[in-house]
Amino acid sequence: MPLQPARLEFNPDGTPYSAAFDDIYHTAHGGPGQARHVFLGGNDLPARWQGRERFVILETGFGLGLNFLAAWQAWRADPQRCRRLHFVSIEKHPFTAADLAIVQQAWPEFAELAAELQQRWPLLTPGTHRLHLNDNRVVLTLIFGDATTQLREVDASVDAFFLDGFSPARNPELWSPYLCKALARLAAPGATLATWCLARPARDALAAAEFDLERRPGYAARREMLVGRFRSRRPDRHPLPAERHAIVIGAGIAGSTTAHRLAAAGWQVTVLEQAAEPGSGASSNLAGMLRPLPSADDNRLSRLTRTGFLATRALLAGLPDARWSPCGVLHLAREAEHEAQQRRAVEQLGWPPELLQFVDRAEASRRLGQPVDIGGWWFPNAGWVQPPSLCKAALAAFPERITTHFNAAVDRLEMVKTGWRALDASGALLAEAPVLVMASGAAAPRFAQFAWLPQVTARGQVSHLPADATPPLDVVLFQIGYAMPEIDGTRLIGASLSYEDDEAAERVADHSDNLARLRLTLPGFAAGIDPATLHGRVGFRPMSPDRLPIVGRVPEALAAGSNARLHALPRQPGLWCVQGFGARGIVWSALMADLLVSQLEGEPLPLEKDLVDALDPGRFLLRNARRAEAESDDS
Ligand SMILES: Cc1cc2nc3c(=O)[nH]c(=O)nc-3n(C[C@H](O)[C@H](O)[C@H](O)COP(=O)(O)OP(=O)(O)OC[C@H]3O[C@@H](n4cnc5c(N)ncnc54)[C@H](O)[C@@H]3O)c2cc1C
Ligand SMILES: C[S@@+](CC[C@H](N)C(=O)[O-])C[C@H]1O[C@@H](n2cnc3c(N)ncnc32)[C@H](O)[C@@H]1O
C-alpha cells in the first residue's frame, strides 16, 4: 500500500490536529513542555543517558517531530551526554518537509535543529530511512509504515520508549496487547517507558508485557501520567564492541564506504589495498548508474534498491569531493508489454514524483533530446556516480581514523587470540586488529576463510566514445544497455556481461556489442564510430547467486543436515564481509556499510529484519546444508 502522508490541520485554538484520528498532536498547553516533562522526564532523561556509550529511544508515532527535537536539544545541552544517541520512530502517516517547516515554526527554541531536520527529511516512501546528524552522534531511524506490522521488523535494543500514539479511544491499535508485547521484545535490561496515556486497556497491555507501571504527576491540565520499567532480567542481546579497531581488505566502493562508516562511528580502520590507489578494481569505471529498481509489488529488490539509492544519495551529499550528477535516469521499456508494466508499477507504488515517474514516448523523447519509440521510467534525482572519486572521498573524510596502505596485497589471514592478522606473500604482517572486514570484491573466495563464498565473477567492459562524435545527451539513458552524459569529453556506454571469462584486456567485439545495444535504442546516435578505435575499461563484478549483496558476520562451517536457524548460526569471532555487490555496487555501497557497522556496534539496524536476513552470509550455508542432506537422502 502506498504511504498516505498526514494532512496538516489545526483546531480552533491553533493546536495541530488530525482529522483522520480526530485527535490533537500535542497538548494545547505547550508541546515542548509536554515533550520534556512526559517523555524525557518520564524516562529519567537526561540522567539515564549520562556517561553511556549508547542510548536508544524508540517512539510510536513521529508526528511533528516534537519529541525528537526536544530529545536532540536536551542531548546537545548535556555535557555528560552519551556518546551516541539513537532515536527510532515509526510513523504511518508522515508529514512532508514543507508541512513540518510550517508547524515547527511554533518552536523557536528548536529552530536550528528543526531546520536541519527539514533539510534532511527523507522522501515519503515506505520503509526505513536513516539520518546521521550532529557529526554522526545522533542517529534518527525513521520507519515509515504501520507500527502494528513494522515493529516486528525492528532490530534494536531499546533503553527508553516514548509511547505517543493518538489516544487509545481513537487509535486502539497503537496500544494493543500485541503491540505492547512487540515493544517488550525490543526492551534492553532496565528499559523504561513514558506516556501521558492512563487508559485502562493500555495499562493492562503494558503490565502483561512485563512493564512495572507507576503514576507520576502529569503535565499541564493532566493530573497524572504513566511511566514503566521493564521487569525481565534477560541479558542485552546487542553488546557494545570490546575495541573499535578493524582491518578492511579492499579499497573499492565496498571497502571504502565501510571504512568511512566505521570511522564515523569512532573506529580506527586500517585499509589494505593491493593496487596503488582506491577504486582500481570493479569500482574503476569513469561512471556508473545510480537509481532504484522498482517493482509493482515492491518486492525485496525494489525495497532494497530504493533504500540503497536514498542512502547513497545521502552519503554523496556529505562528500563534496565525490564526483556525481543527479542528472536523471531514463529507463525505457523494452517493448509494449514492459511499458505497460512500468506504468502499472508507478501507479501502484505511489512513490513521490521526485523519485519515480512514468513518461510516455513523447515526454521520453523530450527529456532525452532524441526521438524514441517507447516510454518508460523517469527517475528525476537519479544519475551517475564516478566510483573512484567516491572511494577517495570516503577514505579521505576521516584522516585521523582511517589509515590506508596501498600496494599491500594480502595473501592470507590468520586468527590469533586477539583477533585477525593479515599477511603478505612473504609472511610479513600487514595489519592486525580484533575485527576484519573482507571487501575484496571478486578476489574474496581465494582466501581460505571465504572458500564457502558462492560468488562468481561477471566480466564487464564499458566503451568510451569521444563525446563530440555523438549528439549531446543530458540524462543517463538505459534500455538494453546504457549511455551517460559527457564526462570530461568522454561519453561512457556499456556494458558487456560474460561469465567464466577472465580476459583482462579490452576486446573490440565487446565495444561492437556496446555500440549495437545503443543502436537498438537510438539508431543513428553513434553512427560512424568504428569500434576498433575505441577504448574503455574491463572489470569483474562480484556476483552472488541471488544477486543480493552478502553482508554481515561470517558463519562457521555447517555440517550437512544441520537444521540450525539463521539467527542461531555459530559465527566466526571478529570476521565480517561486505561482498557480492554484483552489477549494482553504487546503489548498495552506503546502505551495506551502514548495516555492517550497525551490526558491529549492536545499534538499531538501518533495514527491516526480513531484508537484513536476505543479505546474511549465513543464508548460503543453510541452503548448502539442507541441499547436502537432501542429496544424502536421495542416494
Ligand atoms: C563494466 C561494469 C559496469 C558497471 N556498471 C555499474 C553501474 O552502472 N552501476 C552500479 O551500481 N554498479 C555498476 N557496476 C558494478 C560495480 O562497479 C561493482 O558492484 C562494484 O565496483 C564492486 O565493488 P567492490 O568494492 O565490491 O569491488 P572492487 O571495486 O573490485 O574492490 C575490491 C578491491 O579489493 C582489492 N583487492 C583484491 N584482492 C586483494 C588482496 N588480496 N589484498 C588487498 N586488496 C585486494 C582490489 O584491488 C579492489 O580494489 C559495474 C561493474 C562493471 C564491471
Ligand atoms: C500524538 S501524534 C505523535 C506526536 C509526535 N510524537 C511528536 O513528537 O510530534 C501520534 C502519531 O501516531 C501516528 N500513528 C497513528 N497510528 C499509527 C500506526 N498504526 N503506526 C505508526 N504510527 C501511527 C499518527 O500518524 C501520529 O503522527
Short mmCIF file of N, CA, C and O and ligand atoms in Angstrom, two decimals, residues 6 18 21 23-26 35 39 59-68 89-95 107 145-148 164-166 171 173-174 179 196, ligand 2:
data_model
loop_
_atom_site.label_atom_id
_atom_site.label_comp_id
_atom_site.label_asym_id
_atom_site.label_seq_id
_atom_site.Cartn_x
_atom_site.Cartn_y
_atom_site.Cartn_z
N ALA A 6 0.36 12.58 6.11
CA ALA A 6 -0.58 13.27 7.00
C ALA A 6 -1.04 14.56 6.35
O ALA A 6 -0.32 15.16 5.55
N SER A 18 -5.38 16.08 13.83
CA SER A 18 -5.55 15.08 12.77
C SER A 18 -7.04 14.78 12.61
O SER A 18 -7.66 14.24 13.54
N PHE A 21 -7.81 10.93 12.74
CA PHE A 21 -7.89 10.29 14.05
C PHE A 21 -8.75 11.11 15.03
O PHE A 21 -8.93 10.70 16.17
N ASP A 23 -7.99 13.75 16.71
CA ASP A 23 -7.22 13.96 17.94
C ASP A 23 -6.14 15.01 17.65
O ASP A 23 -5.80 15.26 16.49
N ILE A 24 -5.61 15.59 18.73
CA ILE A 24 -4.57 16.61 18.56
C ILE A 24 -3.18 15.96 18.68
O ILE A 24 -3.03 14.91 19.29
N TYR A 25 -2.17 16.62 18.08
CA TYR A 25 -0.81 16.07 18.08
C TYR A 25 -0.11 16.27 19.42
O TYR A 25 0.79 15.53 19.77
N HIS A 26 -0.44 17.35 20.12
CA HIS A 26 0.14 17.55 21.45
C HIS A 26 -0.81 18.44 22.24
O HIS A 26 -1.72 19.06 21.69
N ALA A 35 6.74 17.51 25.89
CA ALA A 35 7.80 16.57 25.45
C ALA A 35 8.83 16.41 26.57
O ALA A 35 9.25 15.30 26.89
N PHE A 39 7.91 12.82 28.22
CA PHE A 39 8.71 11.79 27.56
C PHE A 39 10.16 11.75 28.04
O PHE A 39 10.69 10.67 28.30
N GLU A 59 10.13 5.44 19.60
CA GLU A 59 8.88 6.19 19.73
C GLU A 59 7.82 5.58 18.81
O GLU A 59 8.12 5.23 17.66
N THR A 60 6.60 5.52 19.31
CA THR A 60 5.49 5.14 18.42
C THR A 60 4.81 6.44 17.98
O THR A 60 4.19 7.13 18.80
N GLY A 61 4.94 6.77 16.70
CA GLY A 61 4.30 7.98 16.16
C GLY A 61 5.23 9.19 16.15
O GLY A 61 5.35 9.89 17.15
N PHE A 62 5.92 9.43 15.02
CA PHE A 62 6.88 10.54 14.95
C PHE A 62 6.16 11.88 14.86
O PHE A 62 6.65 12.90 15.34
N GLY A 63 5.00 11.86 14.20
CA GLY A 63 4.17 13.05 14.12
C GLY A 63 4.92 14.27 13.62
O GLY A 63 5.45 14.30 12.51
N LEU A 64 4.96 15.29 14.46
CA LEU A 64 5.58 16.57 14.10
C LEU A 64 7.06 16.61 14.44
O LEU A 64 7.72 17.62 14.22
N GLY A 65 7.57 15.54 15.05
CA GLY A 65 8.99 15.50 15.40
C GLY A 65 9.31 16.27 16.67
O GLY A 65 10.47 16.50 16.99
N LEU A 66 8.28 16.64 17.42
CA LEU A 66 8.48 17.45 18.61
C LEU A 66 9.31 16.71 19.67
O LEU A 66 10.29 17.26 20.21
N ASN A 67 8.94 15.47 19.95
CA ASN A 67 9.69 14.72 20.96
C ASN A 67 11.13 14.51 20.53
O ASN A 67 12.06 14.54 21.34
N PHE A 68 11.31 14.26 19.23
CA PHE A 68 12.67 14.05 18.75
C PHE A 68 13.50 15.33 18.93
O PHE A 68 14.63 15.29 19.43
N SER A 89 11.87 5.90 15.31
CA SER A 89 10.47 6.30 15.40
C SER A 89 9.68 5.74 14.23
O SER A 89 10.14 5.76 13.08
N ILE A 90 8.49 5.23 14.53
CA ILE A 90 7.65 4.62 13.49
C ILE A 90 6.48 5.54 13.21
O ILE A 90 5.80 5.98 14.16
N GLU A 91 6.23 5.84 11.96
CA GLU A 91 5.15 6.76 11.62
C GLU A 91 4.39 6.23 10.40
O GLU A 91 4.97 5.99 9.35
N LYS A 92 3.09 6.09 10.58
CA LYS A 92 2.24 5.56 9.49
C LYS A 92 1.91 6.67 8.48
O LYS A 92 1.79 6.39 7.28
N HIS A 93 1.72 7.89 8.98
CA HIS A 93 1.33 8.99 8.09
C HIS A 93 2.29 10.17 8.26
O HIS A 93 1.99 11.14 8.98
N PRO A 94 3.46 10.09 7.62
CA PRO A 94 4.43 11.17 7.82
C PRO A 94 3.98 12.47 7.16
O PRO A 94 3.25 12.45 6.16
N PHE A 95 4.45 13.58 7.70
CA PHE A 95 4.24 14.87 7.06
C PHE A 95 5.29 15.08 5.98
O PHE A 95 6.36 14.48 6.02
N TRP A 107 8.09 26.56 17.39
CA TRP A 107 9.04 26.27 18.48
C TRP A 107 10.38 26.92 18.19
O TRP A 107 11.34 26.23 17.77
N GLY A 145 5.65 3.48 8.08
CA GLY A 145 4.80 2.31 7.92
C GLY A 145 3.97 2.15 9.18
O GLY A 145 4.06 2.97 10.11
N ASP A 146 3.19 1.10 9.21
CA ASP A 146 2.28 0.85 10.32
C ASP A 146 3.03 0.13 11.45
O ASP A 146 3.59 -0.95 11.23
N ALA A 147 2.99 0.71 12.64
CA ALA A 147 3.72 0.10 13.76
C ALA A 147 3.25 -1.32 14.03
O ALA A 147 4.03 -2.15 14.50
N THR A 148 1.99 -1.62 13.72
CA THR A 148 1.49 -2.97 14.05
C THR A 148 2.19 -4.04 13.21
O THR A 148 2.27 -5.19 13.62
N ASP A 164 3.50 7.50 22.17
CA ASP A 164 2.83 8.76 21.84
C ASP A 164 1.86 8.61 20.67
O ASP A 164 1.76 9.50 19.82
N GLY A 165 1.17 7.48 20.61
CA GLY A 165 0.12 7.38 19.59
C GLY A 165 -1.03 8.30 19.98
O GLY A 165 -1.05 8.85 21.09
N PHE A 166 -1.98 8.49 19.09
CA PHE A 166 -3.19 9.21 19.49
C PHE A 166 -3.88 8.38 20.57
O PHE A 166 -3.53 7.24 20.83
N ASN A 171 -7.27 5.47 18.56
CA ASN A 171 -6.15 4.82 17.86
C ASN A 171 -5.76 3.54 18.62
O ASN A 171 -4.62 3.37 19.02
N GLU A 173 -5.07 0.52 17.99
CA GLU A 173 -4.05 -0.43 17.53
C GLU A 173 -2.66 -0.09 18.08
O GLU A 173 -1.80 -0.95 18.18
N LEU A 174 -2.43 1.19 18.42
CA LEU A 174 -1.10 1.56 18.93
C LEU A 174 -0.92 1.23 20.41
O LEU A 174 0.13 1.49 20.98
N LEU A 179 0.89 -5.08 20.36
CA LEU A 179 1.90 -4.04 20.16
C LEU A 179 2.80 -3.91 21.39
O LEU A 179 4.02 -3.77 21.29
N TRP A 196 1.62 9.93 28.35
CA TRP A 196 0.59 10.71 29.02
C TRP A 196 -0.67 9.88 29.21
O TRP A 196 -1.60 10.26 29.91
C1 LIG B 2 0.26 12.22 19.00
S1 LIG B 2 0.92 12.01 17.45
C2 LIG B 2 2.66 11.89 17.75
C3 LIG B 2 3.33 13.17 18.05
C4 LIG B 2 4.85 13.04 17.96
N1 LIG B 2 5.37 12.04 18.83
C5 LIG B 2 5.58 14.33 18.09
O1 LIG B 2 6.51 14.41 18.92
O2 LIG B 2 5.27 15.26 17.36
C6 LIG B 2 0.53 10.34 17.05
C7 LIG B 2 1.17 9.85 15.79
O3 LIG B 2 0.95 8.45 15.67
C8 LIG B 2 0.82 8.14 14.31
N2 LIG B 2 0.17 6.83 14.16
C9 LIG B 2 -1.12 6.51 14.37
N3 LIG B 2 -1.33 5.19 14.15
C10 LIG B 2 -0.13 4.66 13.81
C11 LIG B 2 0.31 3.35 13.47
N4 LIG B 2 -0.52 2.31 13.42
N5 LIG B 2 1.62 3.17 13.16
C12 LIG B 2 2.50 4.21 13.21
N6 LIG B 2 2.12 5.47 13.51
C13 LIG B 2 0.84 5.71 13.83
C14 LIG B 2 -0.02 9.29 13.80
O4 LIG B 2 0.06 9.41 12.38
C15 LIG B 2 0.60 10.46 14.54
O5 LIG B 2 1.60 11.07 13.80
#
